[in-house]
C-alpha positions as protocol buffer text, in pm:
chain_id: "A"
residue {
  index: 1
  type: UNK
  ca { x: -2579 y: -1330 z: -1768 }
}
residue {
  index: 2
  type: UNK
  ca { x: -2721 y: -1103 z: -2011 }
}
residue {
  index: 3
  type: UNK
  ca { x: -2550 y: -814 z: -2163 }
}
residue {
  index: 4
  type: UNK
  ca { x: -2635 y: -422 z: -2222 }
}
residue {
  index: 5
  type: UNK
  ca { x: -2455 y: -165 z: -2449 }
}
residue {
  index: 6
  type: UNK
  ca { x: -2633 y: 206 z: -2365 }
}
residue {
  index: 7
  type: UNK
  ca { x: -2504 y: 401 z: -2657 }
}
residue {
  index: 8
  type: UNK
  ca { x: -2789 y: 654 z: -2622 }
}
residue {
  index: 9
  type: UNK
  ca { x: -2776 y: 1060 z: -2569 }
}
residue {
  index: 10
  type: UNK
  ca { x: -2729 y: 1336 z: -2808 }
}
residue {
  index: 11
  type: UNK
  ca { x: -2327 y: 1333 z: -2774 }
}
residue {
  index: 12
  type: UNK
  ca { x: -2337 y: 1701 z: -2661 }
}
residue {
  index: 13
  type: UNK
  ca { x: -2035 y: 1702 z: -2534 }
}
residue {
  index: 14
  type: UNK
  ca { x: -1847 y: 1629 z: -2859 }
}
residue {
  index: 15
  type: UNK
  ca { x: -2030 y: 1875 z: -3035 }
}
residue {
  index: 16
  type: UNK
  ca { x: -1982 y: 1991 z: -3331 }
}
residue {
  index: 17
  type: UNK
  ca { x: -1852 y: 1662 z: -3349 }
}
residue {
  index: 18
  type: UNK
  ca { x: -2156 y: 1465 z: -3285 }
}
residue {
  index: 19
  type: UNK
  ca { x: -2398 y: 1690 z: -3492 }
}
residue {
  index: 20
  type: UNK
  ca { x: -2434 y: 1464 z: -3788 }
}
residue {
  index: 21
  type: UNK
  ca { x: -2338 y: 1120 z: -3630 }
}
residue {
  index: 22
  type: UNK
  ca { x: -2316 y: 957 z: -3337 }
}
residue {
  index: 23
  type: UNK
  ca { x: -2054 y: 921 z: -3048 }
}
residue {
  index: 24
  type: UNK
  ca { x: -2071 y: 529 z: -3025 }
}
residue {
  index: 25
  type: UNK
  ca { x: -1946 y: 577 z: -3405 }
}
residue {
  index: 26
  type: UNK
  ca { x: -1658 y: 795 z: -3396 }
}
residue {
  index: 27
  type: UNK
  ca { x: -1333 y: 645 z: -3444 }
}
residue {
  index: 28
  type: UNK
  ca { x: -1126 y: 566 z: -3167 }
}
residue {
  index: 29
  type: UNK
  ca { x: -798 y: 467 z: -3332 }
}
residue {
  index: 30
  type: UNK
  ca { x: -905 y: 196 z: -3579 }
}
residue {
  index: 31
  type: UNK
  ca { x: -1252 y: 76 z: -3486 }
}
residue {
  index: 32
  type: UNK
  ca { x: -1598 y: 267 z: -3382 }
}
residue {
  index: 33
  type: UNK
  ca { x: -1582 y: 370 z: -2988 }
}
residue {
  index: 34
  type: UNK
  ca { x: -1895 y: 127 z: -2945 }
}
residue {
  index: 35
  type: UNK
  ca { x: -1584 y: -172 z: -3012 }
}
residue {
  index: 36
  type: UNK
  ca { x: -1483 y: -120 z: -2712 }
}
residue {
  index: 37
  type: UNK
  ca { x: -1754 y: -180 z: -2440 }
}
residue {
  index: 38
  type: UNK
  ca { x: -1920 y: -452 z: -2681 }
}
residue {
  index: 39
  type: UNK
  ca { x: -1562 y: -597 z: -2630 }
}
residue {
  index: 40
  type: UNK
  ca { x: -1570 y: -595 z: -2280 }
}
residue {
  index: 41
  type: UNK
  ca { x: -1890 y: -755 z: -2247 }
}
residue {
  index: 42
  type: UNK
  ca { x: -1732 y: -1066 z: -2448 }
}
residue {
  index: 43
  type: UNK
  ca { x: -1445 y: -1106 z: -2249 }
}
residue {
  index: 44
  type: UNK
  ca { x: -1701 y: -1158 z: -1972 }
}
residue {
  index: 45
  type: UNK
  ca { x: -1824 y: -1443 z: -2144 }
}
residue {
  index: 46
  type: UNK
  ca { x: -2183 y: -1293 z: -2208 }
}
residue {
  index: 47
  type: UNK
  ca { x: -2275 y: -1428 z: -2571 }
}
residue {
  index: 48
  type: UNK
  ca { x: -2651 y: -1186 z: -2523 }
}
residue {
  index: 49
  type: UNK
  ca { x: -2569 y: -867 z: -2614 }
}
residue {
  index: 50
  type: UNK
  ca { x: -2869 y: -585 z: -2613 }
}
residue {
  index: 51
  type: UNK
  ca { x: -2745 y: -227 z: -2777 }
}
residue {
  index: 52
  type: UNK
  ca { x: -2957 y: 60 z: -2688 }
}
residue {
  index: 53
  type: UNK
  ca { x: -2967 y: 357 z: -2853 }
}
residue {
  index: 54
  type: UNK
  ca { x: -3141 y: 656 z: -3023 }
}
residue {
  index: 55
  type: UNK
  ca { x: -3397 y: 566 z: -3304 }
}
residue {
  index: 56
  type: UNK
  ca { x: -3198 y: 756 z: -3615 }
}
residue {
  index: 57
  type: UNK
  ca { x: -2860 y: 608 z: -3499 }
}
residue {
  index: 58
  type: UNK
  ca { x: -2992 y: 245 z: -3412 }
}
residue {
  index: 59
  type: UNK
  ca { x: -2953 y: 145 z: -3850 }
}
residue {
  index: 60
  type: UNK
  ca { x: -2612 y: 261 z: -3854 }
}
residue {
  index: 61
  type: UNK
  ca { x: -2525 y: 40 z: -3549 }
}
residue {
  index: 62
  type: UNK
  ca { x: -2724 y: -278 z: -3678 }
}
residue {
  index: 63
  type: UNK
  ca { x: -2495 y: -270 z: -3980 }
}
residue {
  index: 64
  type: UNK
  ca { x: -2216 y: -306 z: -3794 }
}
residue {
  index: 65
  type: UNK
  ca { x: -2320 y: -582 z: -3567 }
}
residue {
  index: 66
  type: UNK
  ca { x: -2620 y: -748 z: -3752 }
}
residue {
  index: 67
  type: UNK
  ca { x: -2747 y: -1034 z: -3568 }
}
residue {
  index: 68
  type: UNK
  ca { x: -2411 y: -1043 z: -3415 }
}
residue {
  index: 69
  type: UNK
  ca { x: -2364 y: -1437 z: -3572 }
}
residue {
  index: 70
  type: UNK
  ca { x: -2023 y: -1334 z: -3715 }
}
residue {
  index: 71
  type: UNK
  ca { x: -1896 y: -1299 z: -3379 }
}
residue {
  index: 72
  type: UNK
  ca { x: -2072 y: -1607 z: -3255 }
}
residue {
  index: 73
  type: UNK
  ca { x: -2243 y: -1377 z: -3041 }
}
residue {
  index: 74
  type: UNK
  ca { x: -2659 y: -1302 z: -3048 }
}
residue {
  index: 75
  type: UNK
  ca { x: -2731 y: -902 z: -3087 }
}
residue {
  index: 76
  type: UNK
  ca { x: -3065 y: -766 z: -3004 }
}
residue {
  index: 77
  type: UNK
  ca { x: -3138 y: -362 z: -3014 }
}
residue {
  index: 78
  type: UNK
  ca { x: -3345 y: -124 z: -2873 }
}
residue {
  index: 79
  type: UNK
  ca { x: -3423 y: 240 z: -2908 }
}
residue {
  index: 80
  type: UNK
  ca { x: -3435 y: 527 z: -2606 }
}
residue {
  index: 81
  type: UNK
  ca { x: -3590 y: 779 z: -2761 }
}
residue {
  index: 82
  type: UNK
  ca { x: -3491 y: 1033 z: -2559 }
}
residue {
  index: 83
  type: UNK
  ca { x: -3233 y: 1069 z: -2301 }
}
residue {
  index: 84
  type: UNK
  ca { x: -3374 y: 992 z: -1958 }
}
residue {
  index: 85
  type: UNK
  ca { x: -3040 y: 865 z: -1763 }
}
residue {
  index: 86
  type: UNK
  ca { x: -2828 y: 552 z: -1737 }
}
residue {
  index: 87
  type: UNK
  ca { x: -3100 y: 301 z: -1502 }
}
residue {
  index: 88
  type: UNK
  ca { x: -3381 y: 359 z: -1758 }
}
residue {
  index: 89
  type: UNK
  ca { x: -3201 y: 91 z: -1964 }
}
residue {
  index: 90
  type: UNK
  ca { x: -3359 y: -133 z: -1742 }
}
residue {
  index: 91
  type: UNK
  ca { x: -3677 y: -45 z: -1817 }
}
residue {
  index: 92
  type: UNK
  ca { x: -3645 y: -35 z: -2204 }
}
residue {
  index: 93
  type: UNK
  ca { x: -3396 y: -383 z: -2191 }
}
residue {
  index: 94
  type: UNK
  ca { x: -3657 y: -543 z: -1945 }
}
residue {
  index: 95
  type: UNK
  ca { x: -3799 y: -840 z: -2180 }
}
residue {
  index: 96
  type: UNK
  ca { x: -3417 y: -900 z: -2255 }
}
residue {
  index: 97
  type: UNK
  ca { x: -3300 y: -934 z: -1890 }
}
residue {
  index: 98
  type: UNK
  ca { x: -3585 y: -1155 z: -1843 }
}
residue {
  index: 99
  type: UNK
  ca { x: -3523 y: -1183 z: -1444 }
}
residue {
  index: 100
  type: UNK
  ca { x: -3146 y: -1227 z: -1555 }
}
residue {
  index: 101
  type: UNK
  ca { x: -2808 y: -1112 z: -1382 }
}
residue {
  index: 102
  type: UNK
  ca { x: -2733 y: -859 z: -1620 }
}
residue {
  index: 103
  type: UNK
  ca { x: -2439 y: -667 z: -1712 }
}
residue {
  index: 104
  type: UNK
  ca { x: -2452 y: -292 z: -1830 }
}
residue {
  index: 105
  type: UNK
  ca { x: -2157 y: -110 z: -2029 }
}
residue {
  index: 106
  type: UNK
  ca { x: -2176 y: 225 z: -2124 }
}
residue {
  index: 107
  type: UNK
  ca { x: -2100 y: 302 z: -2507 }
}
residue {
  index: 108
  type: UNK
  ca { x: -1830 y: 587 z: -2420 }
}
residue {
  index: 109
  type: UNK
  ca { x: -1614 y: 403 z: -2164 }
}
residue {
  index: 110
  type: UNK
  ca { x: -1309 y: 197 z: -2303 }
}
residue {
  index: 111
  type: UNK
  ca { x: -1109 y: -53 z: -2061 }
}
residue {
  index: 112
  type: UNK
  ca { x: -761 y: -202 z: -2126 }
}
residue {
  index: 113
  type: UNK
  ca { x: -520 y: -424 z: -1851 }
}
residue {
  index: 114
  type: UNK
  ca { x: -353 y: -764 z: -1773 }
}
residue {
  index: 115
  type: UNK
  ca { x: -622 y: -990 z: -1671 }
}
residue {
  index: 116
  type: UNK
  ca { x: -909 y: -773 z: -1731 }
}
residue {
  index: 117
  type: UNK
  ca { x: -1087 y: -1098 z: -1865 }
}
residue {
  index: 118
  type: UNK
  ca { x: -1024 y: -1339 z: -1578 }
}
residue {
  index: 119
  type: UNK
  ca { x: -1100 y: -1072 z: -1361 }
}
residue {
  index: 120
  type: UNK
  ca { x: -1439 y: -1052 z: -1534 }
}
residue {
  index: 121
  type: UNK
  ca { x: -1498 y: -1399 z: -1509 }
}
residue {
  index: 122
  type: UNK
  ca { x: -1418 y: -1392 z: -1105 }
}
residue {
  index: 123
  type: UNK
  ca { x: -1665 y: -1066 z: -1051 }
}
residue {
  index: 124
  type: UNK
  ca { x: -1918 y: -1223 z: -1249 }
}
residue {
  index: 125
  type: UNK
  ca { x: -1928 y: -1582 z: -1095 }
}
residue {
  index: 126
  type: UNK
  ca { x: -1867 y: -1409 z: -728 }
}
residue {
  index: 127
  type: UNK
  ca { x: -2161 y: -1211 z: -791 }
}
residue {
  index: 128
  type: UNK
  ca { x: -2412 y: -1121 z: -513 }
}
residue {
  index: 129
  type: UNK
  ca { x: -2602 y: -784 z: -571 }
}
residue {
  index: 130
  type: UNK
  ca { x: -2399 y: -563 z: -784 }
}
residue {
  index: 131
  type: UNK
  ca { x: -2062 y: -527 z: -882 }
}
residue {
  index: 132
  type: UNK
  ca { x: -1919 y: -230 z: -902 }
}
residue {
  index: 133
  type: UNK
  ca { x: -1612 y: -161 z: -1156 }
}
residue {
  index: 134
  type: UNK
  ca { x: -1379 y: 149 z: -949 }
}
residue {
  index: 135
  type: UNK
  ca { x: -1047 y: 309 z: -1123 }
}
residue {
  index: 136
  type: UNK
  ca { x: -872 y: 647 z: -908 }
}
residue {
  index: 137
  type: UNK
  ca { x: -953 y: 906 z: -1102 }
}
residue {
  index: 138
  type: UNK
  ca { x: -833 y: 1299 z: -1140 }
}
residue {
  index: 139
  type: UNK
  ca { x: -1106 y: 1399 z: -1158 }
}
residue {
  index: 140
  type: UNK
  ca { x: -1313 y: 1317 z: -895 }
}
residue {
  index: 141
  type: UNK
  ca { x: -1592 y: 1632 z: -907 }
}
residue {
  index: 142
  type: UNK
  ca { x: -1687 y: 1457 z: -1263 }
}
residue {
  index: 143
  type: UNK
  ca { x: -1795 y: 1100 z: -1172 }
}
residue {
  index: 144
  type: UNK
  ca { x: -1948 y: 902 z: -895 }
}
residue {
  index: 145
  type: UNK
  ca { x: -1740 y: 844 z: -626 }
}
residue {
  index: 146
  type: UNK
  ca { x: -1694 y: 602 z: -386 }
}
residue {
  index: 147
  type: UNK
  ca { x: -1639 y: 610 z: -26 }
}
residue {
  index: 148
  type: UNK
  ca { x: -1426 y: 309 z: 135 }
}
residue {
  index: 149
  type: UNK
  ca { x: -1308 y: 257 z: 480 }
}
residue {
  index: 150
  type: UNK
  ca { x: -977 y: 113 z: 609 }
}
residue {
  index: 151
  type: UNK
  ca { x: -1032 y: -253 z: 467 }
}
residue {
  index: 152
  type: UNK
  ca { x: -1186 y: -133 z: 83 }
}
residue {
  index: 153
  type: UNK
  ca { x: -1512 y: -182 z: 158 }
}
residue {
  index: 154
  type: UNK
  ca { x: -1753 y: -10 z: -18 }
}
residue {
  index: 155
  type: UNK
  ca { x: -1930 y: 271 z: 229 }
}
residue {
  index: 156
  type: UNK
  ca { x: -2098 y: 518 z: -2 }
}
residue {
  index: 157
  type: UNK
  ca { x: -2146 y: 667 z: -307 }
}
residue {
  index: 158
  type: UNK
  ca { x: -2150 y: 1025 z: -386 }
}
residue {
  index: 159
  type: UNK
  ca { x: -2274 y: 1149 z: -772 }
}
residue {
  index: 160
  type: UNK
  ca { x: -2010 y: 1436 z: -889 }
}
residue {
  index: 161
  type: UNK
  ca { x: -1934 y: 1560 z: -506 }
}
residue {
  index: 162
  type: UNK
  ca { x: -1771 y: 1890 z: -457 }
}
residue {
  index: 163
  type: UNK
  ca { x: -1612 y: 1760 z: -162 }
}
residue {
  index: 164
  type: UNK
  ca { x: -1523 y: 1378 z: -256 }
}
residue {
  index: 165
  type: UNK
  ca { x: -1450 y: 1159 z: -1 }
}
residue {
  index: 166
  type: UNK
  ca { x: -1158 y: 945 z: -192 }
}
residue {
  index: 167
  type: UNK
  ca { x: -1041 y: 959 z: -592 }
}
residue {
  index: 168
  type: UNK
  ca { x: -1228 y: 625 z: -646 }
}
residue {
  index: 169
  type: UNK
  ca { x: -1459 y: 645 z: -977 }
}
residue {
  index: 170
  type: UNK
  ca { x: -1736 y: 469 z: -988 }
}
residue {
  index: 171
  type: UNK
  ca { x: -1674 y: 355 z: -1355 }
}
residue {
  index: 172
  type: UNK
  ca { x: -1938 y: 313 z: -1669 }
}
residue {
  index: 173
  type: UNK
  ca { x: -1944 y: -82 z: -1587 }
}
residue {
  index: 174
  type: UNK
  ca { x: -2200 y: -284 z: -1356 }
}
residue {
  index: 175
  type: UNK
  ca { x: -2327 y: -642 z: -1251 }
}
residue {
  index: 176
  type: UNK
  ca { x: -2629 y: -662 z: -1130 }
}
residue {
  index: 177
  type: UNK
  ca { x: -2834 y: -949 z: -1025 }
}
residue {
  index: 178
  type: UNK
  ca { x: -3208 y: -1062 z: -1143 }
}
residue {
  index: 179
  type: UNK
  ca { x: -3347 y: -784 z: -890 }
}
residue {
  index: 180
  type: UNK
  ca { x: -3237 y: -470 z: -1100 }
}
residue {
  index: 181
  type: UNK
  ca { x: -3510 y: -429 z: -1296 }
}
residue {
  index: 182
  type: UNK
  ca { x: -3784 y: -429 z: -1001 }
}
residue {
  index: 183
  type: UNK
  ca { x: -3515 y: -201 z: -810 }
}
residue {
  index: 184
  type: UNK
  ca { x: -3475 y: 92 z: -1147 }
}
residue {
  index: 185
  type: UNK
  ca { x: -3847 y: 90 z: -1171 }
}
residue {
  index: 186
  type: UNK
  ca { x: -3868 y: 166 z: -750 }
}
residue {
  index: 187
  type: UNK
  ca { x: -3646 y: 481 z: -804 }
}
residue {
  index: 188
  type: UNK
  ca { x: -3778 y: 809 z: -838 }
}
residue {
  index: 189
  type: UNK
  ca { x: -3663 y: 1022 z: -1149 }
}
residue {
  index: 190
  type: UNK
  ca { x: -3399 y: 1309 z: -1029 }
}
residue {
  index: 191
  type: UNK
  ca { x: -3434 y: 1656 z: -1090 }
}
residue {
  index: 192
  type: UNK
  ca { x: -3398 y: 1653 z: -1432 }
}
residue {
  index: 193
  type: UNK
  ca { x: -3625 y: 1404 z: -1492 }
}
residue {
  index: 194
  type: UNK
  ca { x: -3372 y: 1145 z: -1595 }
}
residue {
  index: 195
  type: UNK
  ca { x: -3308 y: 800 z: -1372 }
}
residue {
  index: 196
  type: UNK
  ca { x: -2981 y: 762 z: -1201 }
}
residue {
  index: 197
  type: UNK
  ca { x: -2765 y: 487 z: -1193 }
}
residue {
  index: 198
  type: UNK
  ca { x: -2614 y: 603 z: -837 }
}
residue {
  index: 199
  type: UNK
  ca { x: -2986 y: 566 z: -703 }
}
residue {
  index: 200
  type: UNK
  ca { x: -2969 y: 245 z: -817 }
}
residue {
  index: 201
  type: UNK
  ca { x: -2641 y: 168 z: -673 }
}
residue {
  index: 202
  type: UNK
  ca { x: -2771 y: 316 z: -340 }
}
residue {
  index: 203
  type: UNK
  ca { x: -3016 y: 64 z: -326 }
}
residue {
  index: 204
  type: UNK
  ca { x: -2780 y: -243 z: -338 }
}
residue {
  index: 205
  type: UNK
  ca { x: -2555 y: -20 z: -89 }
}
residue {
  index: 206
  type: UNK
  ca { x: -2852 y: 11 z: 205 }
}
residue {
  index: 207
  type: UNK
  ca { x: -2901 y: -357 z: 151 }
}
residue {
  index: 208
  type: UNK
  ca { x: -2532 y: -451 z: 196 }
}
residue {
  index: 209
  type: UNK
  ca { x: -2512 y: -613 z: -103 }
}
residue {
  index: 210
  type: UNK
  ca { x: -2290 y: -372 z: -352 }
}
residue {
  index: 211
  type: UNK
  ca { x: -1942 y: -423 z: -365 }
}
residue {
  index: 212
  type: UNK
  ca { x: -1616 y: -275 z: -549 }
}
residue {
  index: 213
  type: UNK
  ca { x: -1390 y: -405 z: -776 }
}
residue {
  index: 214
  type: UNK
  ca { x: -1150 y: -200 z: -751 }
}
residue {
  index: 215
  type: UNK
  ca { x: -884 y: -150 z: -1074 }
}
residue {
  index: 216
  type: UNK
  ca { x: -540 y: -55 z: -967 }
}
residue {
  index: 217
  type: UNK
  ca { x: -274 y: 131 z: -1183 }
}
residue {
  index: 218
  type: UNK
  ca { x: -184 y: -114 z: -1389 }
}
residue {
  index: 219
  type: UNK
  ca { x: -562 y: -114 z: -1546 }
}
residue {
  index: 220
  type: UNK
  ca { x: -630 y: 203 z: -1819 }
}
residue {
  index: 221
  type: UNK
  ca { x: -1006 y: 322 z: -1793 }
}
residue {
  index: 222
  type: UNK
  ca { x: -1093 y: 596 z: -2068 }
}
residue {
  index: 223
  type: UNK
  ca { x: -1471 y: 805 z: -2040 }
}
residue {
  index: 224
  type: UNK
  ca { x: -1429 y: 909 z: -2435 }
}
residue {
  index: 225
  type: UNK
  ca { x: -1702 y: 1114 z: -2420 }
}
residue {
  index: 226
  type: UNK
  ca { x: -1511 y: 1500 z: -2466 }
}
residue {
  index: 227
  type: UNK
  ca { x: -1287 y: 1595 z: -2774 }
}
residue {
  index: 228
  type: UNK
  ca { x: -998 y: 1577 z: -2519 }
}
residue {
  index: 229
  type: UNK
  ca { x: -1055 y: 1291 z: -2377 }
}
residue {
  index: 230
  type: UNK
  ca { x: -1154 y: 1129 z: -2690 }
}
residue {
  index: 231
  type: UNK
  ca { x: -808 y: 1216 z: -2847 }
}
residue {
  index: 232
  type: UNK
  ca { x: -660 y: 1043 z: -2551 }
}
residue {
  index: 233
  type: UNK
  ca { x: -831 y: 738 z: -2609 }
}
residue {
  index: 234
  type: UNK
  ca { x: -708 y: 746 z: -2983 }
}
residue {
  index: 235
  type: UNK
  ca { x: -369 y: 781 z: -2881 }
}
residue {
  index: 236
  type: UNK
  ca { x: -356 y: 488 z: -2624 }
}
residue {
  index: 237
  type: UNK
  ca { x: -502 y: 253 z: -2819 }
}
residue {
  index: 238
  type: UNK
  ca { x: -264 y: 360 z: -3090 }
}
residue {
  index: 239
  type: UNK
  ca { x: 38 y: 324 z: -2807 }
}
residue {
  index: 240
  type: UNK
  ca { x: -50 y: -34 z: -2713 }
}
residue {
  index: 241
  type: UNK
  ca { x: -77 y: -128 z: -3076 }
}
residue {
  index: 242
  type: UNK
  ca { x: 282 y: 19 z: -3110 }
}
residue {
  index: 243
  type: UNK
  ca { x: 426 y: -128 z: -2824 }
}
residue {
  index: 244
  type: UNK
  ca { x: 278 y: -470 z: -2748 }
}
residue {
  index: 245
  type: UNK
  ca { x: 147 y: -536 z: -3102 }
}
residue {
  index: 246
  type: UNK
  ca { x: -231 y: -564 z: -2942 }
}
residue {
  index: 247
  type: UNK
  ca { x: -519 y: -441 z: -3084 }
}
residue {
  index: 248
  type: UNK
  ca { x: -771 y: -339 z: -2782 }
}
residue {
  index: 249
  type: UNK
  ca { x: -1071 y: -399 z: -2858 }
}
residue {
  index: 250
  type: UNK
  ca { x: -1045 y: -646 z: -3178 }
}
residue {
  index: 251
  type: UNK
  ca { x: -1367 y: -841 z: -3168 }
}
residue {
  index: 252
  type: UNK
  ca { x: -1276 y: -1095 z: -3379 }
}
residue {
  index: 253
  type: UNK
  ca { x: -985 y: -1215 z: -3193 }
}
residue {
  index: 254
  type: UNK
  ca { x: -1159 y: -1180 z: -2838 }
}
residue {
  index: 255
  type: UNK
  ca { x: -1427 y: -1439 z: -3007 }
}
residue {
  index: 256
  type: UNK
  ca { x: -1165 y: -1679 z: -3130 }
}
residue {
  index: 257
  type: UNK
  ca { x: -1005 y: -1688 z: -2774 }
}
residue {
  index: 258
  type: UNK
  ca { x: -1324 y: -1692 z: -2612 }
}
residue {
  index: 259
  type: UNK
  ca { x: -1372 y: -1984 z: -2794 }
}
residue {
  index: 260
  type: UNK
  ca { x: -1706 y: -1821 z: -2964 }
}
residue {
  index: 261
  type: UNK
  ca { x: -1583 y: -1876 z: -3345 }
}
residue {
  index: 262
  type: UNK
  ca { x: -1308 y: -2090 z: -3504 }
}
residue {
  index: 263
  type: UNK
  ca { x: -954 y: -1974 z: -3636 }
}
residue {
  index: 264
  type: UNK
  ca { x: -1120 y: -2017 z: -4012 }
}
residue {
  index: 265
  type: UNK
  ca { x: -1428 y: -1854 z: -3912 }
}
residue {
  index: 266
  type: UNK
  ca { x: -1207 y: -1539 z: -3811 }
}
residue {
  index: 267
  type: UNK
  ca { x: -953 y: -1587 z: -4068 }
}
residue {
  index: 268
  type: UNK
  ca { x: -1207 y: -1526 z: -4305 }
}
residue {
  index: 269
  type: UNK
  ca { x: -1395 y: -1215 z: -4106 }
}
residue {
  index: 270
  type: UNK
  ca { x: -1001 y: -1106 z: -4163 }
}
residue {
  index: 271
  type: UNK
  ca { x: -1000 y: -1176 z: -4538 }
}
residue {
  index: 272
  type: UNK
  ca { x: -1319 y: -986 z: -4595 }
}
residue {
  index: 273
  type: UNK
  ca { x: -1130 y: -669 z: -4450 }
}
residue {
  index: 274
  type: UNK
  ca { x: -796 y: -737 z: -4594 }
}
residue {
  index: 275
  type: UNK
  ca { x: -712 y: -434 z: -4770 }
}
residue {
  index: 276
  type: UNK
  ca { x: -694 y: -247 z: -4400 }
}
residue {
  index: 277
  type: UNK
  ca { x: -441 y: -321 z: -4138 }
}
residue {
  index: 278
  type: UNK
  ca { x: -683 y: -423 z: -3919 }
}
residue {
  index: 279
  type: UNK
  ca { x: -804 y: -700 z: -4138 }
}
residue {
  index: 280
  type: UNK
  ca { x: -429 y: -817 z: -4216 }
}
residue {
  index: 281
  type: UNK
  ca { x: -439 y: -813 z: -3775 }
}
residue {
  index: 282
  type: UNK
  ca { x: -742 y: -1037 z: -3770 }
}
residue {
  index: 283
  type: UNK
  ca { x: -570 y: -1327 z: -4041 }
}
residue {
  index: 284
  type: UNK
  ca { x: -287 y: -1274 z: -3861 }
}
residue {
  index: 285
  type: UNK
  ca { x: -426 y: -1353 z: -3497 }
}
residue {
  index: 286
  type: UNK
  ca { x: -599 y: -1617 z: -3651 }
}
residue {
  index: 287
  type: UNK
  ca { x: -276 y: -1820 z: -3784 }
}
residue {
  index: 288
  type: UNK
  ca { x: -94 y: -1777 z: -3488 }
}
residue {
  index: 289
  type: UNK
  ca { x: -384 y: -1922 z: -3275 }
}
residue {
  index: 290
  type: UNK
  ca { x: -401 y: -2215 z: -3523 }
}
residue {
  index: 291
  type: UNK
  ca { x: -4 y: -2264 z: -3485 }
}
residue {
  index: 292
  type: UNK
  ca { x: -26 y: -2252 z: -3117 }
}
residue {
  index: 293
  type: UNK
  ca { x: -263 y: -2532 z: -3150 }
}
residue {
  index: 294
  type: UNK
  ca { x: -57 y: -2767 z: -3374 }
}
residue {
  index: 295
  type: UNK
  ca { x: 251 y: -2656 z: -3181 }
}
């Protein structure tokens, strides 16, 4: 399965904010928000990572990630130059999906709970159409929501309703199988011009072959894309570190469990940042994975 990072858009939300930089690189806690759905795309085991996003803010990103070798991952980028909605990174990540399954995160959306990896795993090897990632939400009137009958099965989806039919969000992560491409380019643009993920969803719905994955309380889903909600993020992620000594989000240790790099590999992506407490974090996780494998 390949992997795609939209970090696109013009961040109005944020603004001021977002007038000199970009969202995907404001801080959430102790790493750039774009940590956080790159993260998720490891735990899923995906190890081909493509990050879209606008031309001017594309340099900024490549130095973080290079060629994305120090995570023992392989980075590719693209650039959207304009905003023209979620499913058009289908059509500028085409040559990467290759007629892959693909997997699409969006740059804002941070995801935290126990399991969240295995669960991952399951959705991604069970996969049959699309995959749709839902969290309850209050909130409904800003998100996609989906409809569900008595047994959880997935009966609609609605974009933004003013009259939802449950609190079920239809959140910023999606499988999709080899057809997605052919199936974004079918859609017709909405009335802004832009192409829409939900149309895209639609189509797997009428052909009985979208699904839910539903993520119950015990799972923390964060759209960082407001100054509020932004702040929130910050503060959870903070919380978690505080209170389970967990960094969310900590690439380096995801690819030493995921069995991507060695412990010296990410001792040493540690060392290089070892005058911050997340680099002291990094050495850290990587001696205590070495001891657990001598013990």
């Amino acid at each position: 399965m390949k992997g795609i990072v939209l970090a696109g858009g013009s961040g109005t939300r944020l603004h001021p904010i977002t007038l000199s930089t970009s969202k995907q690189l404001l801080p959430v806690y102790d790493k750039p928000m774009i940590y956080y759905p790159f993260a998720v795309l490891m735990m899923a085991e995906i190890r081909d990572v493509l990050i879209i996003s606008t031309p001017d803010v594309l340099p900024a990103i490549q130095a973080l990630f290079g060629d994305g070798s120090q995570f023992g991952v392989s980075v590719d980028y693209a650039a959207q130059t304009e905003p023209r909605g979620i499913a058009d990174a289908f059509l500028v990540g085409e040559r990467h999906v290759r007629g892959r399954p693909c997997a699409l995160v969006l740059g804002d959306n941070i995801f935290h709970g126990p399991g969240f990896g295995d669960l991952l795993t399951t959705a991604r090897k069970e996969l049959d159409g699309c995959a749709l990632f839902g969290r309850r939400t209050d909130e409904p009137s800003r998100f996609a929501i989906a409809g569900l009958d008595a047994g959880g099965t997935l009966t609609s989806i609605e974009e933004k309703p003013a009259a939802p039919l449950s609190d079920w969000a239809v959140t910023g992560l999606y499988f999709y199988d080899e057809n997605v491409v052919e199936i974004a380019k079918s859609i017709s643009p909405s009335a802004r011009g832009e192409l829409e993920i939900t149309d895209v969803n639609r189509v797997y719905l009428g052909e009985g072959t979208a699904r839910m994955v539903r993520l119950d309380e015990r799972f923390a889903w964060l759209d960082a894309g407001t100054s509020e909600s932004l702040l929130e993020a910050g503060r959870f992620v903070r919380s978690v570190h505080r209170e389970q000594g967990v960094r969310i989000a900590c690439l380096e240790e995801i690819a030493l469990h995921m069995g991507f790099i060695d412990a010296d590999h990410c001792h040493r992506l540690g060392f290089d940042m070892r005058n911050s407490e997340y680099g002291r974090y990094v050495m850290d996780a990587a001696r205590r994975w070495d001891d657990s494998r001598q013990g």
